[in-house]
Structures are given as C-alpha cells and as structure tokens.
Coordinates of C-alpha atoms in Angstrom, one line a residue:
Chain A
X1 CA 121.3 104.6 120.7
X2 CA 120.0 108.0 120.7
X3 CA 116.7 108.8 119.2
X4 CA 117.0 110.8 115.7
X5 CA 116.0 114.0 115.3
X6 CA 113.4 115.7 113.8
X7 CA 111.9 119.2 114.4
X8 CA 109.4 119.6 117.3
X9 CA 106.6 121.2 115.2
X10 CA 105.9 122.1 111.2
X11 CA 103.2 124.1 109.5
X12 CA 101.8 125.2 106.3
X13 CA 99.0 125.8 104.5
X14 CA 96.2 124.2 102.3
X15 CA 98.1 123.8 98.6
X16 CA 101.7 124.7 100.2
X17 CA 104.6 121.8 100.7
X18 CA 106.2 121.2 104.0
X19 CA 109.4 119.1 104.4
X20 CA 110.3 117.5 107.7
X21 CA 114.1 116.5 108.4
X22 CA 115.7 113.5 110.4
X23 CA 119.0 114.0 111.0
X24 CA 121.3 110.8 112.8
X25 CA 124.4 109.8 112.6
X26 CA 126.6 107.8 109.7
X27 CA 125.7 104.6 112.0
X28 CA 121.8 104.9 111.2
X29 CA 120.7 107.4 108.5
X30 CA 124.0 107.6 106.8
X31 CA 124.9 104.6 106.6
X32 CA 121.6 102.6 105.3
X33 CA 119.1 103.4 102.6
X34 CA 116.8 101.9 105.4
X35 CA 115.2 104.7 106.6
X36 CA 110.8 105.1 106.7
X37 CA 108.5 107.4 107.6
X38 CA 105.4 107.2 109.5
X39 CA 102.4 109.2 109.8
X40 CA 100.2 108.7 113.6
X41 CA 97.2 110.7 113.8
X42 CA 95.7 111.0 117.7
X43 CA 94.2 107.9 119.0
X44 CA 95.4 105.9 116.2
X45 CA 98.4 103.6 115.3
X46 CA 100.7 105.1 113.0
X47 CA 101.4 104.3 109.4
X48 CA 104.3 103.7 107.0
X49 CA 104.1 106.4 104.4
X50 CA 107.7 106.2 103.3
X51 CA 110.4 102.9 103.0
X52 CA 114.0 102.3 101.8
X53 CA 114.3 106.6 102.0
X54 CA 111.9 107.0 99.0
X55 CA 109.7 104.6 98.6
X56 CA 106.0 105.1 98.8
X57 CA 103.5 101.7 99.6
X58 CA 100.4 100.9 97.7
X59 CA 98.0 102.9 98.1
X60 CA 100.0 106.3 99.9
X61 CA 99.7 109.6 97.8
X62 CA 102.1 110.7 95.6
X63 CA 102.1 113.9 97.6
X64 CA 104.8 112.4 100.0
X65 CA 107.9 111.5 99.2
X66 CA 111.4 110.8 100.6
X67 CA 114.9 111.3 99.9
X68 CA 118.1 112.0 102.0
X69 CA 121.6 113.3 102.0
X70 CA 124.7 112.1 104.1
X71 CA 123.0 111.9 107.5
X72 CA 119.7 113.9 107.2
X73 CA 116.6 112.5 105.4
X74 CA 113.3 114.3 104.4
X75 CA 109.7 113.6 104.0
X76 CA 108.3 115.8 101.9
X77 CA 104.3 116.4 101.8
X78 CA 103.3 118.4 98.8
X79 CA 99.9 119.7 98.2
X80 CA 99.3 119.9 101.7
X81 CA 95.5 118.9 102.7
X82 CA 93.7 119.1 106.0
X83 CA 94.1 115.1 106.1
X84 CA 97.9 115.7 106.2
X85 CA 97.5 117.1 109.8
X86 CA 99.1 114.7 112.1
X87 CA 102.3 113.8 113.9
X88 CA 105.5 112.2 111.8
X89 CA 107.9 110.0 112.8
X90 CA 110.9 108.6 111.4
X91 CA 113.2 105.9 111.7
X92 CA 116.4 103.9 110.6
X93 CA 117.9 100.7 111.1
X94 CA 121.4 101.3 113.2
X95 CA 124.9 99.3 112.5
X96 CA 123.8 98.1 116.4
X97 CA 121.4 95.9 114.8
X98 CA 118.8 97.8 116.2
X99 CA 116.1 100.3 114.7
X100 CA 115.6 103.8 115.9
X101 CA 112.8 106.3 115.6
X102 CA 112.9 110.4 115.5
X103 CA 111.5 111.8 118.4
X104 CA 108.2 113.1 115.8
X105 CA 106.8 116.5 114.2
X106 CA 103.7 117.8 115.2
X107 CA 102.7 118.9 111.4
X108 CA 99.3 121.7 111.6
X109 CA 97.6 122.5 108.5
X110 CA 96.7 125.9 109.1
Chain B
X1 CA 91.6 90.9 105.9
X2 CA 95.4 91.0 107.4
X3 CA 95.2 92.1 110.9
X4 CA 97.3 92.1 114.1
X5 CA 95.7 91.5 117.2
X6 CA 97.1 92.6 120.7
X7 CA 96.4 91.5 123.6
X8 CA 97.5 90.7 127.1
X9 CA 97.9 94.4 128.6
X10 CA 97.0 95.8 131.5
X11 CA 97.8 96.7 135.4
X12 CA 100.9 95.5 136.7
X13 CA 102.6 96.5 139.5
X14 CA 106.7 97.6 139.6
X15 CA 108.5 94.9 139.7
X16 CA 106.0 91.9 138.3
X17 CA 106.2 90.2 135.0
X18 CA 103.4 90.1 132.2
X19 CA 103.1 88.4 128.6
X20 CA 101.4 90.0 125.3
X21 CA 100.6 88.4 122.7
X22 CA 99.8 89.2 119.2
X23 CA 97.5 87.2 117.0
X24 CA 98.3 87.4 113.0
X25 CA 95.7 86.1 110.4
X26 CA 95.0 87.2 106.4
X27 CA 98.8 86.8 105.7
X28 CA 101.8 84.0 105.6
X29 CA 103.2 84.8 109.7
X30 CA 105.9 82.4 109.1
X31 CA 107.6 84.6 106.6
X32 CA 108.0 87.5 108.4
X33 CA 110.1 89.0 110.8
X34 CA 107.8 90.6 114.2
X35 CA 108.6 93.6 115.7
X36 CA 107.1 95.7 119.2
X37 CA 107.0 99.2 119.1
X38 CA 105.8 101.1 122.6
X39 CA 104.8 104.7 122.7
X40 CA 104.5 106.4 126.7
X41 CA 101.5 108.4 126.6
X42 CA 102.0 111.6 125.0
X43 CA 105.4 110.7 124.0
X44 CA 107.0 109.8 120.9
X45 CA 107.8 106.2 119.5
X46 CA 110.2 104.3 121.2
X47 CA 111.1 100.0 119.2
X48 CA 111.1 97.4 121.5
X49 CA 112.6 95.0 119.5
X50 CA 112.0 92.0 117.0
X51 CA 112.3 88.7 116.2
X52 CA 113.9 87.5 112.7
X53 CA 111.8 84.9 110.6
X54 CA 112.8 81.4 110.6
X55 CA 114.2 81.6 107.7
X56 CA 116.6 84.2 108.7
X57 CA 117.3 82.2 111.7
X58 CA 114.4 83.2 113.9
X59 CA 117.1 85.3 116.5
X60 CA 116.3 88.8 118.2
X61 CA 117.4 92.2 119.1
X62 CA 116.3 94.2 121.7
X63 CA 116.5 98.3 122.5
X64 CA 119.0 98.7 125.7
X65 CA 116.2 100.0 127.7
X66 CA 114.7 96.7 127.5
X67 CA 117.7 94.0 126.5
X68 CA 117.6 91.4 129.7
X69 CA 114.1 91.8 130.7
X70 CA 112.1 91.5 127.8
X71 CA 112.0 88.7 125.4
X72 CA 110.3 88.0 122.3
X73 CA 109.2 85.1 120.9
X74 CA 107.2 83.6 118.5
X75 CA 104.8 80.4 117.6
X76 CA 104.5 80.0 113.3
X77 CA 102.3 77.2 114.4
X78 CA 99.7 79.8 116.0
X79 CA 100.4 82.8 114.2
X80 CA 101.4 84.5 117.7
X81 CA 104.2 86.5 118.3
X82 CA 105.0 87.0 122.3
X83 CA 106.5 90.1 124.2
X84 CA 107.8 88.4 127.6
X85 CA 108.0 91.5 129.9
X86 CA 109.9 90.6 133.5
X87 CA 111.0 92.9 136.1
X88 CA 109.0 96.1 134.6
X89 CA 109.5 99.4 135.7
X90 CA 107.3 102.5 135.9
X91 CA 108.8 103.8 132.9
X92 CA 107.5 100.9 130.9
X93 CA 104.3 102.3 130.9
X94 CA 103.0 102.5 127.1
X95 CA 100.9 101.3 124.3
X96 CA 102.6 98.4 122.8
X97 CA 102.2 97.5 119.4
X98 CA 102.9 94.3 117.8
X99 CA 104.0 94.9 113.7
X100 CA 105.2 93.2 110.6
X101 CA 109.2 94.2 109.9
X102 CA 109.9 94.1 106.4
X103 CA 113.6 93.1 104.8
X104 CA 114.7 96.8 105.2
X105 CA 113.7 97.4 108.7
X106 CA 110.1 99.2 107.9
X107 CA 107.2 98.4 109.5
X108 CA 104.2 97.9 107.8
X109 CA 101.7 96.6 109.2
X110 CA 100.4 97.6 112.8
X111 CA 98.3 96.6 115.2
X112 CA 96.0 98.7 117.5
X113 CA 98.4 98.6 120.1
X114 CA 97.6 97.1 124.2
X115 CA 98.2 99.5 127.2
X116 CA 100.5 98.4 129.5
X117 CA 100.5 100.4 133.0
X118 CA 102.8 99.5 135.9
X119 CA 101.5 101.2 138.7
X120 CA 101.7 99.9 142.7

C-alpha cells in the first residue's frame, strides 16, 4: 500500500488560508468518506483535527475544515495563526483493510 | 482524565523480540478498537496496525511491513493493549504510539508514544 500524497511543504501568512491536498487512489481516498487529518507539532504526538473527510472533533477550531473530490481530499486552515505552524498528515482507510497515512506537510506561518 | 500510557520500549538488538504495552484508563477500553502508529525519527507516520473490539470480533490487520512479525493483542480485563514485536529489523526503529481507532478508521486519542531502537 503506498503512502498518500501530500505536498512536502506549505506557507502563508498571519490572517491568509492555506489548503493542503492528499491525493490516493479510488482504493483509499476515493473510495471511503474515511479519510482524517492530523496536526503533529515537534516533540509532540499528533492530533486528529479532521474525521469522515469533514468533520471537526470537539473542541478543534472552525478554522479547519475538510472536504474532498474523487481521489484528492483537502484540509483547509483559514485564518491562519502562528499556533497553526506544524506538520500535517493525513490518512484513509484502504479496501486492503488497512489504513494509510500521507507522507506530511511541513506548514510555516510566515 | 482519558489517557494512554506506553510503555515497554527501548534497546533491542536486530533480530530479538520485544513487547509494548499500552495502559488505557478514564474511558470504557472494552469498546474500542486499538491501533499502533510508529513514526522513524524525522520521518513521517507510518500504522502499524489494530485490533477490532470484541464486539466486532476482536480480529486484526497489520501494515505489510510488519504482517508475520508483529502481533497485537489485547486484555479488556486490564485495559492493556499489546504490540508483540519478533524478529525486528533496523528499520523498525521509531516512536510507537498506542491510540483509540474510532468506527471510521480515525484516530483519536494518542498516547505519548515509546522509542523503540534496534541497534547491535
């Protein structure tokens, strides 16, 4: 199962929105609404930001949100704030059974 | 307070076997399906695997990198979950973290991850 993938690197500034893509295949991303997003900064363990493509848990901002089309999804961070800064990563359960992650995006607030 | 606690890393050399565990507490463990997660240092996130709940039949799934080496497992009784590593390679070196996998394959709850390096 190869890895999805997702741009090396994103930037923006203060106030600006980004969007980071995940493109797979029609066996992962395109072919479940199962899709998250995760947000790691350094030293720590990552965190679910986005389920089920679009969903946001308690308690995440309403600055991110998800969506996808055919086999690419998005996370989209709006209002960007120095906070935001930090790696990205997402991933999709796979008609293998299996889950798979994006290799990550190195977002910098500039 | 939920919380996942890792444990069990540490040295191993290429070749030897080792056993993490994962210690749940502040939520129902028996209702939820367990998941590993590893990430190399300075690398990306790579799943491991996971184990179903019992009430999905309690049966696993494993990344090919790992499928006849590692197995997980799991004790409702304790509130463990187990990664059983055997035969580990160089390339296994990582931080492994033990999570909760929801019904739609998201993980949402994390621990703070074990190091794992195999090293001669």
């Amino acid at each position: 199962q190869s890895a999805l993938t997702q741009p090396a690197s994103v930037s923006g500034s203060p106030g600006q929105s980004i969007t980071i893509s995940c493109t797979g295949t029609s066996s992962d991303v395109g072919g479940y609404n199962y899709v998250s997003w995760y947000q790691q900064h350094p030293g720590k363990a990552p965190k679910l930001m986005i389920y089920e493509v679009s969903n946001r848990p308690s308690g995440v901002s309403n600055r991110f949100s998800g969506s996808k089309s055919g086999n690419t999804a998005s996370l989209t961070i709006s209002g960007l704030q120095a906070e935001d800064e930090a790696d990205y990563y997402c991933s999709s359960y796979t008609s293998s059974s299996a889950v798979v992650f994006g290799g990550g995006t190195k977002l910098t607030v500039l | 307070e939920v919380q996942l606690v890792e444990s069990g890393g540490g040295l191993v050399q290429p070749g030897r076997s080792l056993r993490l565990s994962c210690t749940a507490s502040g939520f129902t463990f028996g209702d939820y399906a367990m998941s590993w997660v590893r990430q190399a240092p300075g690398k990306g996130l790579e799943w491991v695997g996971f184990i179903r709940s019992k009430a999905y039949g309690g049966t696993t799934e494993y990344a090919a990198s790992v499928k006849g080496r590692f197995t997980i497992s799991r004790d409702d009784s304790k509130s463990i979950a187990y990664l059983q590593m055997n035969s580990l390679k160089t390339e296994d070196t990582a931080v492994y973290y033990c999570l909760t996998m929801t019904t739609t394959f998201a993980f949402d709850i994390w621990g703070q991850g074990t190091m794992v390096t195999v090293s001669s």
